[in-house]
Amino acid sequence: MKALTITVTGASGTQGGAVARLLTERGHTVRRMTRTPSRPGDVHGDFDDPDSLHAAFADADGVFLMTPLSGPLETVQGKAAVDAARHVPHVVFSSATNADRGTGIPHFDTKAEVERHLAAHHPHWTVLGPAAFMSAEGPVVLPIPPGLALHVVAPEDIAATAALAFEQPVRFRNRRIDLASDLLTGPDMAALRGTEFTEVPMDRAERYSTDLAAMFRYFTEVGLDLDVPALHAEFPEIRWHSYAAWLTAQAAQTT
Ligand SMILES: NC(=O)c1ccc[n+]([C@@H]2O[C@H](COP(=O)([O-])OP(=O)(O)OC[C@H]3O[C@@H](n4cnc5c(N)ncnc54)[C@H](OP(=O)(O)O)[C@@H]3O)[C@@H](O)[C@H]2O)c1
């Protein structure tokens, strides 16, 4: 397979970091976009500075695009990145599960606008819709009932799907694929982490963040539409970590 040159946005963060590491492992040339380059392979790029995006994306075979949580600015930043990537052969945009459904969740709807802009203005795109990222930190404190199963995804599985999309562009061309590695309840997550589950009242969640509260209300009242077994059957090349296996792998990395 031909080695590709891919600009990875958010490369200092969770999902971009996983994508950059995996593409490098698979022999591709990775430009790690950051506002503060500090090591070889880093390129300067700021979503608020379109000229910097043009430079960071120039002559790349692909761009992995994520957007930071910037409120309404997320749409402006994402559209600027899509515009700057117009001549890049393949853009893989990481959005959120079911963000295209008119959920009313502010940080999903901003992503939906970026998705529409990408589909309207780019000839070759892939949208990934990751569920909640798996986390190993602290107690499980969520505004959801204990019996509700949550879709979760390992950042490594987002990375594996993004890498496959760049390597098999025809298979992934102009497709939107929601991603989850596992589906389990808050108490099950807490038990695997050796900690407690606490259901936070929704009004307390609202005071913390109306945006995140809207998301958890949607999860509880509507629910995400994502057929996990069908997804895993379609992409058997991806490891699809169970939450238990992912926690074990995390623990092995930190010892
Ligand atoms: N957490 C979840 O469960 C979950 C689930 C689905 C979707 N999401 C979505 O994932 C996104 C966050 O991804 P993440 O957690 O991987 O990110 P993260 O770890 O929070 O890191 C943020 C990244 O954004 C970059 N960034 C911020 N402002 C920037 C700017 N103006 N120009 C260029 N880069 C900028 C930062 O790069 P530098 O600081 O190096 O410049 C950093 O790499 C959000 O949109 C969120 O809604 C999250």
Short mmCIF file of C-alpha atoms and ligand atoms in Angstrom, two decimals:
data_model
loop_
_atom_site.label_atom_id
_atom_site.label_comp_id
_atom_site.label_asym_id
_atom_site.label_seq_id
_atom_site.Cartn_x
_atom_site.Cartn_y
_atom_site.Cartn_z
CA MET A 1 0.00 0.00 0.00
CA LYS A 2 1.18 3.52 -0.83
CA ALA A 3 2.32 5.56 2.18
CA LEU A 4 0.12 8.64 2.57
CA THR A 5 0.76 12.12 3.91
CA ILE A 6 -2.01 13.01 6.36
CA THR A 7 -2.52 16.21 8.34
CA VAL A 8 -4.07 15.32 11.68
CA THR A 9 -5.90 18.13 13.49
CA GLY A 10 -6.28 17.93 17.25
CA ALA A 11 -3.12 15.84 17.28
CA SER A 12 -2.25 16.93 20.83
CA GLY A 13 -5.69 15.78 22.01
CA THR A 14 -7.45 12.46 22.62
CA GLN A 15 -8.77 11.39 19.23
CA GLY A 16 -6.25 13.23 17.03
CA GLY A 17 -3.43 11.87 19.19
CA ALA A 18 -4.66 8.29 18.68
CA VAL A 19 -5.04 8.86 14.93
CA ALA A 20 -1.55 10.38 14.61
CA ARG A 21 0.05 7.51 16.54
CA LEU A 22 -1.69 4.79 14.52
CA LEU A 23 -1.03 6.36 11.10
CA THR A 24 2.64 6.71 12.03
CA GLU A 25 2.76 3.06 13.15
CA ARG A 26 1.25 2.09 9.79
CA GLY A 27 4.03 3.84 7.90
CA HIS A 28 2.27 7.01 6.82
CA THR A 29 3.74 10.50 7.06
CA VAL A 30 1.83 12.42 9.69
CA ARG A 31 1.67 16.19 10.07
CA ARG A 32 0.50 16.76 13.63
CA MET A 33 -1.39 20.04 13.55
CA THR A 34 -1.22 22.14 16.72
CA ARG A 35 -1.22 25.81 17.67
CA THR A 36 2.04 25.24 19.53
CA PRO A 37 4.43 23.06 17.52
CA SER A 38 7.19 21.65 19.70
CA ARG A 39 8.48 18.44 18.17
CA PRO A 40 9.45 17.01 14.78
CA GLY A 41 6.37 16.31 12.66
CA ASP A 42 4.33 19.11 14.29
CA VAL A 43 2.90 21.75 11.96
CA HIS A 44 1.39 25.02 13.04
CA GLY A 45 -2.33 25.37 12.43
CA ASP A 46 -5.09 27.34 14.12
CA PHE A 47 -8.79 26.93 13.24
CA ASP A 48 -9.15 30.69 13.75
CA ASP A 49 -6.47 31.45 11.13
CA PRO A 50 -7.47 30.11 7.66
CA ASP A 51 -4.04 30.90 6.16
CA SER A 52 -2.41 28.59 8.70
CA LEU A 53 -4.88 25.84 7.73
CA HIS A 54 -4.05 26.20 4.03
CA ALA A 55 -0.36 25.82 4.87
CA ALA A 56 -0.95 22.84 7.19
CA PHE A 57 -3.09 21.03 4.58
CA ALA A 58 -0.98 21.86 1.47
CA ASP A 59 -0.10 18.79 -0.62
CA ALA A 60 -1.55 16.37 1.93
CA ASP A 61 -3.31 13.22 0.69
CA GLY A 62 -5.79 13.50 3.52
CA VAL A 63 -6.91 15.54 6.51
CA PHE A 64 -8.25 14.08 9.74
CA LEU A 65 -10.52 16.83 11.00
CA MET A 66 -11.88 17.18 14.51
CA THR A 67 -13.39 20.35 15.92
CA PRO A 68 -12.81 21.59 19.44
CA LEU A 69 -15.69 22.37 21.79
CA SER A 70 -15.95 26.08 21.01
CA GLY A 71 -19.69 26.75 21.33
CA PRO A 72 -21.21 28.33 18.20
CA LEU A 73 -17.66 29.06 16.96
CA GLU A 74 -17.24 25.31 16.35
CA THR A 75 -19.21 25.65 13.10
CA VAL A 76 -17.12 28.61 11.91
CA GLN A 77 -13.90 26.76 12.71
CA GLY A 78 -15.04 23.52 11.11
CA LYS A 79 -16.25 25.24 7.93
CA ALA A 80 -12.97 27.17 7.65
CA ALA A 81 -11.10 23.87 7.87
CA VAL A 82 -13.34 22.25 5.23
CA ASP A 83 -12.77 25.22 2.93
CA ALA A 84 -9.01 25.08 3.44
CA ALA A 85 -9.11 21.33 2.66
CA ARG A 86 -10.99 21.78 -0.61
CA HIS A 87 -8.05 20.53 -2.69
CA VAL A 88 -7.12 17.72 -0.32
CA PRO A 89 -8.15 14.38 -1.87
CA HIS A 90 -9.91 12.95 1.23
CA VAL A 91 -11.25 14.59 4.40
CA VAL A 92 -12.22 12.40 7.36
CA PHE A 93 -14.29 14.46 9.80
CA SER A 94 -14.89 13.18 13.31
CA SER A 95 -18.30 14.45 14.44
CA ALA A 96 -20.53 12.71 17.04
CA THR A 97 -23.00 9.82 17.00
CA ASN A 98 -26.35 10.82 15.47
CA ALA A 99 -25.25 14.49 15.20
CA ASP A 100 -27.00 14.57 11.81
CA ARG A 101 -30.41 13.82 13.35
CA GLY A 102 -31.38 17.34 14.48
CA THR A 103 -30.90 16.34 18.11
CA GLY A 104 -31.10 19.89 19.50
CA ILE A 105 -27.89 19.21 21.46
CA PRO A 106 -25.83 22.37 20.87
CA HIS A 107 -22.44 20.71 20.31
CA PHE A 108 -24.02 18.07 18.04
CA ASP A 109 -25.90 20.64 15.94
CA THR A 110 -22.71 22.68 15.38
CA LYS A 111 -21.05 19.49 14.09
CA ALA A 112 -24.05 18.76 11.85
CA GLU A 113 -23.51 22.11 10.13
CA VAL A 114 -19.88 21.22 9.50
CA GLU A 115 -20.99 17.82 8.13
CA ARG A 116 -23.42 19.50 5.71
CA HIS A 117 -20.78 21.98 4.59
CA LEU A 118 -18.33 19.14 3.98
CA ALA A 119 -20.82 17.07 1.98
CA ALA A 120 -21.85 20.10 -0.08
CA HIS A 121 -18.37 21.39 -0.86
CA HIS A 122 -16.01 18.43 -0.94
CA PRO A 123 -16.02 15.64 -3.53
CA HIS A 124 -14.54 13.00 -1.22
CA TRP A 125 -15.32 12.86 2.47
CA THR A 126 -16.00 10.44 5.30
CA VAL A 127 -17.83 11.41 8.49
CA LEU A 128 -17.21 9.36 11.63
CA GLY A 129 -19.68 9.75 14.49
CA PRO A 130 -17.95 8.62 17.67
CA ALA A 131 -19.97 7.87 20.81
CA ALA A 132 -18.69 8.94 24.26
CA PHE A 133 -14.97 8.31 24.58
CA MET A 134 -14.00 5.57 27.02
CA SER A 135 -12.43 6.98 30.16
CA ALA A 136 -10.61 5.37 33.04
CA GLU A 137 -10.67 8.35 35.39
CA GLY A 138 -12.45 8.62 38.73
CA PRO A 139 -15.97 7.66 39.81
CA VAL A 140 -18.78 7.39 37.24
CA VAL A 141 -20.99 10.43 37.90
CA LEU A 142 -23.63 10.92 35.22
CA PRO A 143 -27.16 12.38 34.88
CA ILE A 144 -28.59 9.12 33.54
CA PRO A 145 -30.63 6.38 35.18
CA PRO A 146 -28.62 3.34 36.34
CA GLY A 147 -30.38 1.02 33.89
CA LEU A 148 -29.56 3.03 30.75
CA ALA A 149 -26.91 1.48 28.51
CA LEU A 150 -24.48 4.07 27.09
CA HIS A 151 -22.62 3.72 23.80
CA VAL A 152 -18.88 4.23 24.34
CA VAL A 153 -15.93 4.15 21.97
CA ALA A 154 -12.21 3.58 22.45
CA PRO A 155 -10.18 6.43 20.92
CA GLU A 156 -8.01 3.67 19.41
CA ASP A 157 -11.07 2.36 17.52
CA ILE A 158 -11.81 5.86 16.15
CA ALA A 159 -8.19 5.92 15.00
CA ALA A 160 -8.41 2.46 13.44
CA THR A 161 -11.53 3.46 11.48
CA ALA A 162 -9.96 6.74 10.34
CA ALA A 163 -6.79 4.94 9.20
CA LEU A 164 -8.84 2.36 7.30
CA ALA A 165 -10.82 5.16 5.65
CA PHE A 166 -7.64 6.85 4.39
CA GLU A 167 -6.19 3.52 3.23
CA GLN A 168 -9.41 2.29 1.55
CA PRO A 169 -10.90 5.53 0.21
CA VAL A 170 -13.35 3.89 -2.20
CA ARG A 171 -14.94 1.79 0.58
CA PHE A 172 -15.42 4.87 2.76
CA ARG A 173 -16.22 7.45 0.07
CA ASN A 174 -18.96 9.92 1.06
CA ARG A 175 -20.18 7.76 3.92
CA ARG A 176 -21.29 8.66 7.44
CA ILE A 177 -20.48 5.99 10.01
CA ASP A 178 -21.38 6.21 13.71
CA LEU A 179 -18.86 4.50 15.97
CA ALA A 180 -19.22 2.63 19.27
CA SER A 181 -16.99 -0.09 20.69
CA ASP A 182 -19.22 -1.18 23.58
CA LEU A 183 -22.59 -0.54 25.18
CA LEU A 184 -22.95 -0.70 28.96
CA THR A 185 -24.64 0.93 31.95
CA GLY A 186 -23.08 3.44 34.34
CA PRO A 187 -23.05 0.88 37.21
CA ASP A 188 -21.36 -1.67 34.91
CA MET A 189 -18.70 0.93 33.96
CA ALA A 190 -18.15 1.78 37.62
CA ALA A 191 -17.85 -1.90 38.60
CA LEU A 192 -15.20 -2.46 35.91
CA ARG A 193 -13.32 0.61 37.19
CA GLY A 194 -13.64 -0.56 40.81
CA THR A 195 -15.55 2.57 41.70
CA GLU A 196 -19.10 3.82 42.36
CA PHE A 197 -21.86 5.00 40.03
CA THR A 198 -23.74 8.13 41.08
CA GLU A 199 -26.79 9.41 39.22
CA VAL A 200 -26.61 13.21 39.27
CA PRO A 201 -29.98 15.03 39.23
CA MET A 202 -30.57 16.67 35.84
CA ASP A 203 -31.02 20.14 37.37
CA ARG A 204 -27.51 19.90 38.83
CA ALA A 205 -26.17 18.79 35.43
CA GLU A 206 -27.98 21.79 33.87
CA ARG A 207 -26.19 24.17 36.23
CA TYR A 208 -22.86 22.61 35.22
CA SER A 209 -23.51 22.67 31.44
CA THR A 210 -26.82 23.09 29.61
CA ASP A 211 -25.13 21.61 26.52
CA LEU A 212 -24.00 18.39 28.24
CA ALA A 213 -27.31 18.17 30.11
CA ALA A 214 -29.15 18.33 26.75
CA MET A 215 -26.97 15.49 25.52
CA PHE A 216 -27.68 13.22 28.49
CA ARG A 217 -31.39 14.08 28.32
CA TYR A 218 -31.36 13.02 24.65
CA PHE A 219 -29.53 9.79 25.52
CA THR A 220 -32.20 9.04 28.16
CA GLU A 221 -35.38 10.22 26.45
CA VAL A 222 -34.64 9.43 22.77
CA GLY A 223 -31.57 7.20 22.82
CA LEU A 224 -28.80 6.85 20.27
CA ASP A 225 -29.60 4.90 17.13
CA LEU A 226 -26.46 2.82 16.57
CA ASP A 227 -26.47 -0.89 15.84
CA VAL A 228 -23.21 -2.00 17.47
CA PRO A 229 -23.20 -5.65 16.27
CA ALA A 230 -23.90 -4.55 12.68
CA LEU A 231 -21.09 -1.97 12.84
CA HIS A 232 -18.61 -4.51 14.19
CA ALA A 233 -19.67 -7.08 11.58
CA GLU A 234 -19.11 -4.58 8.77
CA PHE A 235 -15.59 -3.67 9.94
CA PRO A 236 -14.08 -6.88 11.35
CA GLU A 237 -10.54 -5.50 10.81
CA ILE A 238 -11.06 -3.14 13.74
CA ARG A 239 -10.37 -4.52 17.20
CA TRP A 240 -13.48 -2.89 18.79
CA HIS A 241 -12.33 -2.86 22.40
CA SER A 242 -14.79 -3.94 25.04
CA TYR A 243 -14.71 -1.49 27.93
CA ALA A 244 -13.09 -4.19 30.10
CA ALA A 245 -10.36 -4.88 27.51
CA TRP A 246 -9.71 -1.16 27.03
CA LEU A 247 -9.31 -0.60 30.79
CA THR A 248 -6.87 -3.52 30.93
CA ALA A 249 -4.84 -2.05 28.06
CA GLN A 250 -4.81 1.38 29.76
CA ALA A 251 -3.62 -0.14 33.03
CA ALA A 252 -0.85 -2.04 31.19
CA GLN A 253 0.36 1.23 29.62
CA THR A 254 0.60 3.02 32.94
CA THR A 255 2.55 0.27 34.75
N1 LIG B 1 -15.22 13.27 24.79
C1 LIG B 1 -16.18 12.56 24.21
O1 LIG B 1 -16.76 11.65 24.80
C2 LIG B 1 -16.58 12.89 22.78
C3 LIG B 1 -17.43 12.04 22.05
C4 LIG B 1 -17.77 12.36 20.73
C5 LIG B 1 -17.28 13.53 20.17
N2 LIG B 1 -16.47 14.34 20.92
C6 LIG B 1 -15.97 15.57 20.32
O2 LIG B 1 -14.56 15.50 20.21
C7 LIG B 1 -14.06 16.85 20.18
C8 LIG B 1 -12.89 16.93 21.11
O3 LIG B 1 -11.93 15.96 20.71
P1 LIG B 1 -10.80 15.52 21.71
O4 LIG B 1 -11.43 15.18 23.04
O5 LIG B 1 -9.97 14.53 21.04
O6 LIG B 1 -10.02 16.89 21.89
P2 LIG B 1 -9.15 17.34 23.16
O7 LIG B 1 -8.43 16.16 23.72
O8 LIG B 1 -10.05 18.15 24.04
O9 LIG B 1 -8.09 18.29 22.50
C9 LIG B 1 -8.48 19.47 21.86
C10 LIG B 1 -7.64 19.59 20.59
O10 LIG B 1 -8.16 20.68 19.83
C11 LIG B 1 -7.07 21.44 19.38
N3 LIG B 1 -7.52 22.83 19.25
C12 LIG B 1 -8.25 23.56 20.12
N4 LIG B 1 -8.47 24.79 19.63
C13 LIG B 1 -7.84 24.84 18.43
C14 LIG B 1 -7.68 25.86 17.45
N5 LIG B 1 -8.22 27.08 17.60
N6 LIG B 1 -6.98 25.57 16.33
C15 LIG B 1 -6.41 24.33 16.16
N7 LIG B 1 -6.53 23.33 17.07
C16 LIG B 1 -7.23 23.59 18.19
C17 LIG B 1 -6.00 21.31 20.45
O11 LIG B 1 -4.76 21.53 19.82
P3 LIG B 1 -3.58 22.49 20.39
O12 LIG B 1 -3.99 22.93 21.77
O13 LIG B 1 -2.37 21.61 20.38
O14 LIG B 1 -3.51 23.59 19.39
C18 LIG B 1 -6.18 19.86 20.90
O15 LIG B 1 -5.40 18.99 20.13
C19 LIG B 1 -15.20 17.76 20.58
O16 LIG B 1 -15.74 18.37 19.43
C20 LIG B 1 -16.21 16.80 21.18
O17 LIG B 1 -17.56 17.26 21.07
C21 LIG B 1 -16.09 14.05 22.18
#
